[in-house]
CSV table of C-alpha atoms in Angstrom, one decimal:
chain,number,residue,atom,x,y,z
A,1,MET,CA,19.4,13.5,2.2
A,2,THR,CA,21.0,12.0,5.3
A,3,ARG,CA,18.9,9.1,6.6
A,4,ASP,CA,18.0,8.7,10.3
A,5,ARG,CA,17.2,5.0,9.8
A,6,PRO,CA,17.7,2.2,7.3
A,7,LEU,CA,15.2,1.8,4.4
A,8,ILE,CA,11.7,0.8,5.2
A,9,PHE,CA,10.5,-2.6,3.9
A,10,ASN,CA,6.8,-3.4,3.6
A,11,ALA,CA,5.5,-6.8,2.5
A,12,PHE,CA,2.9,-6.0,-0.2
A,13,ASN,CA,0.0,-8.4,-0.1
A,14,ILE,CA,-3.8,-8.7,-0.5
A,15,PHE,CA,-6.5,-10.7,1.3
A,16,ALA,CA,-7.1,-12.9,-1.7
A,17,ALA,CA,-5.6,-15.9,-3.4
A,18,SER,CA,-3.7,-13.8,-6.0
A,19,HIS,CA,-2.2,-10.3,-6.0
A,20,HIS,CA,-0.1,-9.3,-9.0
A,21,ASP,CA,1.4,-12.5,-10.3
A,22,GLN,CA,-1.5,-14.2,-12.0
A,23,GLY,CA,-2.2,-17.8,-11.5
A,24,MET,CA,0.6,-18.5,-9.0
A,25,TRP,CA,-2.0,-19.8,-6.6
A,26,ALA,CA,-1.8,-23.0,-8.7
A,27,PHE,CA,2.0,-23.2,-8.7
A,28,PRO,CA,3.4,-26.3,-7.1
A,29,GLY,CA,3.9,-25.9,-3.4
A,30,SER,CA,1.8,-22.7,-3.2
A,31,ARG,CA,-0.3,-22.1,0.0
A,32,GLN,CA,-2.2,-19.1,-1.6
A,33,LEU,CA,-5.4,-21.1,-1.7
A,34,GLU,CA,-5.3,-21.1,2.1
A,35,TYR,CA,-6.0,-17.3,2.1
A,36,ASN,CA,-9.2,-18.0,4.1
A,37,ASN,CA,-7.2,-19.8,6.8
A,38,ILE,CA,-5.9,-17.6,9.6
A,39,ASP,CA,-2.9,-19.9,10.2
A,40,TYR,CA,-1.6,-19.0,6.7
A,41,TRP,CA,-1.6,-15.3,7.6
A,42,VAL,CA,-0.2,-15.8,11.1
A,43,ASP,CA,2.7,-17.8,9.6
A,44,LEU,CA,3.4,-15.0,7.2
A,45,ALA,CA,3.2,-12.3,9.8
A,46,ARG,CA,5.7,-14.1,12.1
A,47,LEU,CA,8.0,-14.7,9.2
A,48,LEU,CA,8.0,-11.0,8.4
A,49,GLU,CA,8.6,-10.1,12.0
A,50,ARG,CA,11.6,-12.6,12.1
A,51,GLY,CA,13.0,-10.7,9.1
A,52,HIS,CA,12.3,-7.3,10.7
A,53,PHE,CA,10.0,-6.0,8.0
A,54,ASP,CA,8.4,-2.8,9.0
A,55,THR,CA,4.8,-3.6,7.9
A,56,LEU,CA,2.5,-6.0,6.2
A,57,PHE,CA,0.9,-3.7,3.7
A,58,PHE,CA,-2.6,-4.8,2.6
A,59,ALA,CA,-3.8,-3.6,-0.8
A,60,ASP,CA,-7.5,-3.8,-1.4
A,61,VAL,CA,-10.1,-3.5,-4.2
A,62,LEU,CA,-13.9,-3.4,-4.0
A,63,ALA,CA,-14.9,-4.7,-7.5
A,64,PRO,CA,-13.6,-7.2,-10.0
A,65,TYR,CA,-11.5,-6.0,-12.9
A,66,GLU,CA,-13.6,-5.5,-16.0
A,67,THR,CA,-11.7,-3.3,-18.5
A,68,PHE,CA,-10.7,-6.3,-20.7
A,69,ALA,CA,-13.5,-6.8,-23.2
A,70,ASN,CA,-15.8,-4.8,-20.9
A,71,SER,CA,-16.2,-7.9,-18.8
A,72,ARG,CA,-15.2,-9.3,-15.4
A,73,ASP,CA,-15.2,-12.9,-16.7
A,74,LEU,CA,-11.5,-13.4,-17.4
A,75,ALA,CA,-10.4,-11.8,-14.1
A,76,VAL,CA,-12.9,-13.8,-12.1
A,77,ALA,CA,-12.0,-17.0,-13.8
A,78,ALA,CA,-8.3,-16.4,-13.2
A,79,GLY,CA,-8.8,-15.6,-9.5
A,80,MET,CA,-7.2,-12.2,-10.1
A,81,GLN,CA,-7.7,-10.3,-6.8
A,82,PHE,CA,-11.2,-11.9,-6.7
A,83,PRO,CA,-12.7,-13.2,-4.5
A,84,ILE,CA,-11.4,-10.9,-1.9
A,85,ASN,CA,-11.9,-10.4,1.9
A,86,ASP,CA,-11.8,-7.4,4.2
A,87,PRO,CA,-8.2,-7.0,5.5
A,88,GLY,CA,-9.4,-4.8,8.4
A,89,GLU,CA,-11.0,-7.9,9.9
A,90,LEU,CA,-7.7,-9.8,9.7
A,91,ILE,CA,-5.3,-7.3,11.2
A,92,PRO,CA,-6.3,-7.8,14.9
A,93,ALA,CA,-5.5,-11.5,14.8
A,94,LEU,CA,-2.1,-10.8,13.2
A,95,ALA,CA,-1.4,-8.0,15.7
A,96,TYR,CA,-2.0,-10.5,18.5
A,97,ALA,CA,0.4,-12.9,16.9
A,98,THR,CA,3.2,-10.4,16.7
A,99,GLN,CA,4.9,-7.7,18.8
A,100,ASP,CA,6.5,-5.1,16.4
A,101,LEU,CA,5.3,-5.7,12.9
A,102,GLY,CA,3.1,-2.8,11.6
A,103,PHE,CA,0.0,-3.1,9.4
A,104,VAL,CA,-1.2,-0.9,6.6
A,105,LEU,CA,-4.9,-0.9,5.8
A,106,THR,CA,-6.0,0.3,2.4
A,107,GLN,CA,-9.4,1.8,2.5
A,108,ASN,CA,-10.9,4.2,0.0
A,109,ILE,CA,-12.8,7.3,1.0
A,110,LEU,CA,-16.0,6.1,-0.7
A,111,GLN,CA,-16.2,2.9,1.2
A,112,GLU,CA,-17.9,4.1,4.4
A,113,PRO,CA,-18.8,7.3,6.2
A,114,PRO,CA,-15.9,9.1,7.9
A,115,TYR,CA,-17.6,8.8,11.3
A,116,THR,CA,-17.6,5.0,11.4
A,117,PHE,CA,-14.3,4.8,9.7
A,118,ALA,CA,-12.6,6.9,12.3
A,119,ARG,CA,-13.9,4.5,15.0
A,120,LYS,CA,-12.6,1.5,13.0
A,121,MET,CA,-9.1,2.9,12.8
A,122,SER,CA,-9.0,4.0,16.4
A,123,THR,CA,-10.0,0.4,17.3
A,124,LEU,CA,-7.3,-1.1,15.2
A,125,ASP,CA,-4.7,1.3,16.7
A,126,HIS,CA,-5.8,0.3,20.2
A,127,LEU,CA,-5.8,-3.5,19.5
A,128,SER,CA,-2.4,-3.3,17.7
A,129,ARG,CA,-0.8,-1.1,20.4
A,130,GLY,CA,-0.2,1.7,17.9
A,131,ARG,CA,1.0,-0.3,14.9
A,132,ILE,CA,-1.6,0.7,12.4
A,133,ALA,CA,-1.4,2.9,9.2
A,134,TRP,CA,-4.1,4.0,6.8
A,135,ASN,CA,-3.4,3.9,3.1
A,136,ILE,CA,-5.6,6.7,1.7
A,137,VAL,CA,-7.0,6.0,-1.7
A,138,THR,CA,-9.9,7.3,-3.8
A,139,THR,CA,-10.4,4.1,-5.8
A,140,PHE,CA,-10.0,3.6,-9.5
A,141,LEU,CA,-12.6,0.9,-10.3
A,142,PRO,CA,-16.0,1.9,-11.8
A,143,GLY,CA,-17.6,-1.2,-10.3
A,144,ALA,CA,-16.7,0.0,-6.8
A,145,GLY,CA,-18.4,3.3,-7.5
A,146,ARG,CA,-21.5,1.5,-8.7
A,147,ASN,CA,-21.7,-0.9,-5.8
A,148,LEU,CA,-21.1,1.8,-3.2
A,149,GLY,CA,-24.1,3.7,-4.4
A,150,PHE,CA,-22.4,6.4,-6.5
A,151,GLY,CA,-23.8,5.3,-9.9
A,152,GLY,CA,-20.3,4.8,-11.2
A,153,LEU,CA,-16.9,6.2,-10.4
A,154,PRO,CA,-16.9,10.0,-9.6
A,155,GLU,CA,-14.6,12.0,-11.8
A,156,HIS,CA,-10.9,12.2,-10.6
A,157,GLY,CA,-11.2,15.8,-9.3
A,158,ASP,CA,-14.4,15.1,-7.5
A,159,ARG,CA,-12.9,12.1,-5.8
A,160,TYR,CA,-10.1,14.3,-4.4
A,161,ALA,CA,-12.6,17.0,-3.4
A,162,ARG,CA,-14.5,14.3,-1.5
A,163,ALA,CA,-11.3,13.0,0.0
A,164,GLU,CA,-10.4,16.5,1.3
A,165,ASP,CA,-13.7,16.7,3.1
A,166,PHE,CA,-13.5,13.1,4.4
A,167,ILE,CA,-10.0,13.5,5.8
A,168,GLU,CA,-10.9,16.8,7.5
A,169,VAL,CA,-13.7,15.0,9.3
A,170,VAL,CA,-11.5,12.2,10.6
A,171,TYR,CA,-8.8,14.6,11.5
A,172,LYS,CA,-11.2,16.5,13.7
A,173,LEU,CA,-12.5,13.3,15.3
A,174,TRP,CA,-9.1,11.9,16.0
A,175,GLU,CA,-7.4,15.1,17.1
A,176,ALA,CA,-10.0,17.6,18.2
A,177,SER,CA,-12.8,15.6,20.0
A,178,TRP,CA,-11.1,14.2,23.1
A,179,GLU,CA,-8.7,16.2,25.3
A,180,ASP,CA,-5.7,14.3,26.5
A,181,ASP,CA,-6.9,14.1,30.1
A,182,ALA,CA,-10.6,13.4,29.3
A,183,VAL,CA,-10.2,9.7,30.3
A,184,LEU,CA,-10.4,9.4,34.1
A,185,ARG,CA,-11.0,5.6,34.8
A,186,ASP,CA,-11.6,6.6,38.5
A,187,ARG,CA,-12.8,3.5,40.3
A,188,ALA,CA,-13.5,5.4,43.5
A,189,THR,CA,-16.0,7.8,41.9
A,190,GLN,CA,-17.0,5.4,39.1
A,191,ARG,CA,-16.3,8.1,36.5
A,192,TYR,CA,-14.8,6.8,33.3
A,193,SER,CA,-14.4,10.1,31.6
A,194,ASP,CA,-15.0,13.8,32.0
A,195,PRO,CA,-17.8,14.9,29.6
A,196,ARG,CA,-16.5,18.5,29.7
A,197,LYS,CA,-13.4,17.4,27.9
A,198,ILE,CA,-15.1,15.4,25.1
A,199,HIS,CA,-16.3,17.7,22.4
A,200,GLU,CA,-18.5,17.7,19.3
A,201,ILE,CA,-16.6,18.6,16.1
A,202,ASN,CA,-19.7,20.2,14.4
A,203,HIS,CA,-18.2,19.7,10.9
A,204,VAL,CA,-20.2,21.1,8.0
A,205,GLY,CA,-18.6,20.4,4.6
A,206,PRO,CA,-19.5,20.0,1.0
A,207,PHE,CA,-20.0,16.2,1.3
A,208,TYR,CA,-20.2,15.4,5.1
A,209,ASP,CA,-22.0,17.0,8.0
A,210,VAL,CA,-20.7,15.3,11.2
A,211,VAL,CA,-21.5,16.5,14.8
A,212,GLY,CA,-19.5,14.0,16.8
A,213,PRO,CA,-18.0,13.4,19.3
A,214,HIS,CA,-15.6,10.7,18.3
A,215,LEU,CA,-16.8,7.3,19.6
A,216,SER,CA,-13.4,6.0,20.6
A,217,GLU,CA,-11.1,7.3,23.3
A,218,PRO,CA,-7.6,8.5,22.0
A,219,SER,CA,-5.5,5.6,20.7
A,220,PRO,CA,-1.7,5.2,21.0
A,221,GLN,CA,-1.1,7.3,17.9
A,222,ARG,CA,-4.4,9.3,17.9
A,223,THR,CA,-4.3,9.6,14.1
A,224,PRO,CA,-2.9,6.4,12.5
A,225,LEU,CA,0.2,6.7,10.4
A,226,LEU,CA,-0.9,8.3,7.1
A,227,VAL,CA,0.1,6.5,3.8
A,228,GLN,CA,-1.1,7.4,0.3
A,229,ALA,CA,-0.9,5.9,-3.1
A,230,GLY,CA,-1.1,8.0,-6.2
A,231,VAL,CA,1.3,10.4,-7.9
A,232,SER,CA,-0.9,12.5,-10.2
A,233,PRO,CA,-0.4,16.3,-9.9
A,234,ARG,CA,-3.5,16.4,-7.6
A,235,GLY,CA,-2.2,13.4,-5.8
A,236,ARG,CA,1.2,14.8,-5.1
A,237,ALA,CA,-0.3,18.0,-3.7
A,238,PHE,CA,-2.6,16.0,-1.5
A,239,ALA,CA,0.3,13.9,-0.3
A,240,GLY,CA,2.3,17.1,0.4
A,241,ALA,CA,-0.4,18.2,2.8
A,242,ASN,CA,-1.3,14.9,4.3
A,243,ALA,CA,0.8,11.8,3.7
A,244,GLU,CA,3.6,10.6,6.0
A,245,ALA,CA,4.4,7.9,3.5
A,246,LEU,CA,3.7,7.8,-0.3
A,247,PHE,CA,3.7,4.7,-2.4
A,248,ILE,CA,5.0,5.6,-5.9
A,249,ASN,CA,4.8,3.3,-8.9
A,250,SER,CA,8.1,4.2,-10.7
A,251,LEU,CA,9.7,1.3,-12.6
A,252,THR,CA,13.3,2.4,-12.1
A,253,PRO,CA,15.2,4.5,-9.5
A,254,GLU,CA,15.9,7.0,-12.3
A,255,ASP,CA,12.1,7.5,-12.9
A,256,ALA,CA,11.5,7.9,-9.2
A,257,ALA,CA,14.0,10.7,-8.6
A,258,PRO,CA,11.9,13.6,-10.0
A,259,ILE,CA,8.8,12.3,-8.2
A,260,VAL,CA,10.8,12.3,-5.0
A,261,ARG,CA,11.8,15.9,-5.6
A,262,ASP,CA,8.2,17.0,-6.5
A,263,VAL,CA,6.7,15.4,-3.4
A,264,ARG,CA,9.2,16.8,-1.0
A,265,ALA,CA,8.7,20.2,-2.6
A,266,ALA,CA,4.9,19.8,-2.1
A,267,THR,CA,5.5,18.8,1.5
A,268,VAL,CA,7.5,22.0,2.1
A,269,ALA,CA,4.9,24.1,0.3
A,270,ALA,CA,2.3,22.7,2.7
A,271,GLY,CA,4.4,24.0,5.7
A,272,ARG,CA,5.9,20.7,6.6
A,273,SER,CA,9.5,19.4,6.8
A,274,ALA,CA,10.7,17.6,3.6
A,275,ASP,CA,11.8,14.6,5.7
A,276,ARG,CA,8.3,14.1,7.2
A,277,VAL,CA,7.2,12.0,4.2
A,278,ARG,CA,8.7,8.6,3.4
A,279,LEU,CA,8.7,7.7,-0.3
A,280,LEU,CA,8.1,4.0,-1.0
A,281,ALA,CA,8.8,2.3,-4.4
A,282,ILE,CA,7.9,-1.2,-5.4
A,283,LEU,CA,10.2,-4.2,-5.7
A,284,GLY,CA,9.5,-7.5,-7.4
A,285,PHE,CA,12.4,-10.0,-7.4
A,286,VAL,CA,13.5,-13.6,-8.0
A,287,VAL,CA,16.6,-14.7,-6.1
A,288,GLY,CA,19.0,-17.6,-6.7
A,289,SER,CA,22.3,-18.7,-5.4
A,290,THR,CA,23.7,-17.9,-8.9
A,291,GLU,CA,22.4,-15.5,-11.5
A,292,GLU,CA,21.8,-18.5,-13.8
A,293,GLU,CA,19.6,-20.2,-11.2
A,294,ALA,CA,17.6,-17.0,-10.6
A,295,ARG,CA,17.0,-16.5,-14.3
A,296,ARG,CA,15.9,-20.1,-14.7
A,297,LEU,CA,13.4,-19.8,-11.9
A,298,HIS,CA,12.2,-16.4,-13.3
A,299,GLU,CA,11.5,-18.0,-16.7
A,300,GLU,CA,9.7,-20.9,-15.1
A,301,ILE,CA,7.5,-18.5,-13.2
A,302,THR,CA,6.8,-16.3,-16.2
A,303,ASP,CA,5.9,-19.2,-18.4
A,304,PHE,CA,3.6,-20.6,-15.8
A,305,GLN,CA,1.5,-17.5,-15.7
A,306,SER,CA,-1.5,-17.0,-17.9
A,307,ILE,CA,-1.2,-14.6,-20.9
A,308,GLU,CA,-4.9,-13.9,-20.8
A,309,ALA,CA,-4.9,-13.1,-17.1
A,310,ASN,CA,-2.0,-10.7,-17.6
A,311,LEU,CA,-3.9,-9.0,-20.4
A,312,ALA,CA,-6.9,-8.5,-18.2
A,313,LYS,CA,-4.8,-7.1,-15.4
A,314,GLN,CA,-2.8,-4.7,-17.5
A,315,SER,CA,-5.9,-3.5,-19.3
A,316,VAL,CA,-6.8,-2.0,-15.9
A,317,PHE,CA,-3.4,-0.7,-14.9
A,318,LEU,CA,-2.4,0.7,-18.3
A,319,GLY,CA,-5.9,2.0,-19.1
A,320,HIS,CA,-6.0,0.1,-22.4
A,321,ASP,CA,-8.4,-2.7,-23.5
A,322,PHE,CA,-6.0,-5.4,-24.9
A,323,SER,CA,-9.0,-7.6,-25.9
A,324,GLN,CA,-8.9,-5.8,-29.3
A,325,TYR,CA,-5.7,-7.7,-30.2
A,326,ASP,CA,-5.1,-11.3,-31.0
A,327,PRO,CA,-2.7,-12.3,-28.2
A,328,LYS,CA,-0.7,-14.4,-30.7
A,329,GLU,CA,-0.1,-11.5,-33.1
A,330,PRO,CA,3.6,-10.5,-33.3
A,331,ILE,CA,4.4,-7.0,-32.1
A,332,SER,CA,6.4,-6.5,-35.2
A,333,GLU,CA,3.1,-6.5,-37.1
A,334,ILE,CA,1.3,-4.2,-34.7
A,335,ALA,CA,4.2,-1.8,-34.8
A,336,ARG,CA,3.4,-1.1,-38.5
A,337,ARG,CA,-0.1,0.0,-37.7
A,338,PRO,CA,-1.2,3.4,-36.3
A,339,GLU,CA,-2.1,2.0,-32.9
A,340,GLY,CA,1.4,0.5,-32.6
A,341,GLN,CA,3.1,3.8,-33.2
A,342,THR,CA,1.6,6.0,-30.5
A,343,GLY,CA,0.2,5.6,-27.0
A,344,ILE,CA,0.7,2.9,-24.5
A,345,VAL,CA,1.1,0.0,-27.0
A,346,ALA,CA,3.9,1.9,-28.8
A,347,SER,CA,5.5,2.5,-25.4
A,348,LEU,CA,5.3,-1.2,-24.6
A,349,ILE,CA,6.8,-2.2,-27.9
A,350,GLU,CA,9.6,0.3,-27.4
A,351,MET,CA,10.4,-1.4,-24.1
A,352,ALA,CA,10.3,-5.0,-25.5
A,353,PRO,CA,13.5,-7.0,-25.0
A,354,HIS,CA,13.1,-8.1,-28.7
A,355,ARG,CA,10.6,-7.9,-31.5
A,356,ARG,CA,9.9,-11.7,-31.7
A,357,LEU,CA,7.3,-11.5,-28.9
A,358,THR,CA,3.6,-11.6,-29.5
A,359,ILE,CA,1.4,-8.9,-28.0
A,360,GLY,CA,0.3,-11.4,-25.3
A,361,GLU,CA,3.8,-12.4,-24.5
A,362,LEU,CA,4.9,-8.7,-24.3
A,363,VAL,CA,2.1,-7.8,-21.9
A,364,ARG,CA,3.0,-10.8,-19.8
A,365,TRP,CA,6.7,-9.9,-19.9
A,366,TYR,CA,5.8,-6.3,-18.7
A,367,GLY,CA,3.7,-7.7,-15.9
A,368,ASN,CA,6.7,-9.8,-14.7
A,369,LEU,CA,9.3,-7.0,-14.6
A,370,ARG,CA,11.4,-7.7,-11.6
A,371,VAL,CA,15.0,-7.9,-10.3
A,372,VAL,CA,16.5,-11.3,-11.0
A,373,GLY,CA,19.8,-12.4,-9.5
A,374,THR,CA,21.8,-13.3,-6.5
A,375,PRO,CA,21.2,-11.6,-3.1
A,376,GLU,CA,24.2,-9.4,-3.7
A,377,GLN,CA,22.8,-8.3,-7.1
A,378,ILE,CA,19.4,-7.5,-5.6
A,379,ALA,CA,21.0,-5.5,-2.8
A,380,ASP,CA,22.9,-3.6,-5.4
A,381,HIS,CA,19.6,-2.7,-7.1
A,382,ILE,CA,18.1,-1.7,-3.8
A,383,GLN,CA,21.1,0.6,-3.2
A,384,ARG,CA,20.2,2.4,-6.4
A,385,TRP,CA,16.7,3.1,-5.1
A,386,SER,CA,18.2,4.5,-1.9
A,387,ASP,CA,20.6,6.7,-3.9
A,388,ALA,CA,17.6,8.1,-5.8
A,389,GLY,CA,16.2,9.4,-2.6
A,390,VAL,CA,13.6,6.7,-2.0
A,391,ASP,CA,13.0,5.8,1.7
A,392,GLY,CA,11.7,2.3,1.4
A,393,LEU,CA,10.2,-0.4,-0.8
A,394,ASN,CA,7.0,-2.4,-0.9
A,395,VAL,CA,8.2,-5.9,-1.6
A,396,GLN,CA,5.8,-7.7,-3.9
A,397,TYR,CA,5.6,-11.5,-3.6
A,398,VAL,CA,5.7,-13.8,-6.6
A,399,THR,CA,5.1,-17.1,-4.8
A,400,SER,CA,3.8,-17.8,-1.3
A,401,PRO,CA,5.5,-19.5,0.3
A,402,GLY,CA,8.8,-18.6,-1.4
A,403,THR,CA,9.3,-14.9,-2.1
A,404,PHE,CA,9.2,-13.6,1.5
A,405,GLU,CA,11.2,-16.6,2.8
A,406,ASP,CA,13.9,-16.0,0.2
A,407,PHE,CA,14.0,-12.3,1.2
A,408,VAL,CA,14.2,-12.9,4.9
A,409,ASP,CA,16.7,-15.7,4.7
A,410,HIS,CA,19.0,-14.6,1.8
A,411,VAL,CA,18.4,-10.9,0.8
A,412,ALA,CA,17.9,-9.4,4.2
A,413,PRO,CA,21.3,-10.4,5.7
A,414,GLU,CA,23.0,-8.8,2.8
A,415,LEU,CA,21.0,-5.6,3.2
A,416,VAL,CA,21.6,-5.5,6.9
A,417,SER,CA,25.4,-5.9,6.3
A,418,ARG,CA,25.2,-2.7,4.1
A,419,GLY,CA,23.1,-0.7,6.6
A,420,LEU,CA,20.1,-0.7,4.2
A,421,MET,CA,17.8,-2.8,6.4
A,422,GLN,CA,17.2,-2.9,10.2
A,423,ASP,CA,18.2,-5.9,12.2
A,424,ARG,CA,16.0,-5.1,15.2
A,425,TYR,CA,12.9,-3.1,15.8
A,426,ARG,CA,12.9,0.3,17.4
A,427,PRO,CA,10.6,0.7,20.4
A,428,GLY,CA,7.3,2.6,20.2
A,429,THR,CA,4.4,3.0,17.8
A,430,LEU,CA,4.5,2.6,14.0
A,431,ARG,CA,4.9,6.3,13.6
A,432,GLU,CA,7.9,6.2,16.0
A,433,LYS,CA,9.4,3.4,14.0
A,434,PHE,CA,9.0,5.4,10.7
A,435,PHE,CA,10.2,8.7,12.3
A,436,PRO,CA,12.6,7.8,15.2
A,437,GLY,CA,12.8,10.3,18.0
A,438,HIS,CA,9.6,12.2,17.1
A,439,GLY,CA,7.0,10.6,19.4
A,440,PRO,CA,3.7,8.7,18.7
A,441,PHE,CA,1.6,11.6,17.5
A,442,LEU,CA,1.5,13.7,14.3
A,443,PRO,CA,4.0,16.6,14.4
A,444,GLU,CA,2.6,20.0,15.2
A,445,GLU,CA,3.3,21.2,11.6
A,446,HIS,CA,0.8,18.7,10.2
A,447,ARG,CA,-2.5,20.2,9.2
A,448,ALA,CA,-4.5,17.8,11.4
A,449,ARG,CA,-2.8,19.2,14.5
A,450,GLY,CA,-4.2,22.6,13.4
A,451,PHE,CA,-7.7,21.3,14.2
A,452,ARG,CA,-6.5,20.3,17.6
A,453,ARG,CA,-4.9,23.7,18.3
A,454,ALA,CA,-8.2,25.4,17.1
A,455,ALA,CA,-10.2,23.3,19.6
A,456,PHE,CA,-7.8,23.2,22.6
A,457,GLY,CA,-5.2,25.9,22.1
A,458,ASP,CA,-1.7,24.6,22.9
A,459,ALA,CA,-3.1,21.7,24.9
């Protein structure tokens, strides 16, 4: 596919002391313990803008991880994405400190009613001057379901059914409640808006009944840029109908290629153009002036990280409770037993660089898969993602400060020289930056605009 812009680069982060590289908040020189300090985040946002990153992409969770030994204790003790703050409260300050950097807010559809959520996103879009995106998720943590009043995590299909109803409500509020000329701001008559051009949505669905109207006047994008994480068959179909960007979790460009094809096919099946969804992979890296220097730093970082914390993390992400193993047991021994011959453990053992690892070392190794090398070698790897049809990358930090500084100062210039990364920002909203030449609003082919046409005709 011919690109109309360089790759998209998002800085993947979380409003906590630790994201995916466990224990690095204690690494010498780390500022991650300053996560409650606004200056830490402003410094990061300005660094990313200097490096022409597209967005600061905030992940989020609403419960501690508790799969390992059916307990939250290890994750809590390690500071693994816990404690955690609300990134929605942080974004306005960072938007004020920057001019072009976009912001992706992850919020799951169980978290609050669609009526108040629609106002939150319109507010953020106003305050950021159109630089906001919503990462649509359905959550995967049972603790979040319990604490949000659902008595646990609803079944996967039920979560997507609820998401369908939720998103229809917010689409109607953003697109079909206020006409374009409803806002008057007429000082002479002291009429702020025309009530005849502000409409109830009168939504009645399986989960939500919402009358409206939307509380906020139309924001620069009306509907924020729509991002989604999740590539299950149901998730791909949902993305085809709704997402403008999809975060995929493929480990290699080769793994990503069939997902790219499936999502683009789902987009076309939903009546949309295949190029109206950006596919985003994930990149972890360690850079050095030589390959030897990079590998030495990578080994230092890996050795610094807690085996136990990595076991707790991967128990969640791999859906397997690793507490049933002695972390010091060699994988060569586990491979002889039934549980080492099928399922996720067998797959991990098959991936192992050698059979001398213990199960704890193997899981920690898996949690530290990243590109290690010189800026040129990392750029070569990123080129492979581009060749696989991926449109961008969520860059995952290992150390802060460190990772993003290395990317901006050393990797980005190499990418710019190859045409893989922008060296300046395009004007306009975040949607216009993702889709140059297409305007600030959703395209007419998107299902959300159908609600607008139903309410206002071709207005």
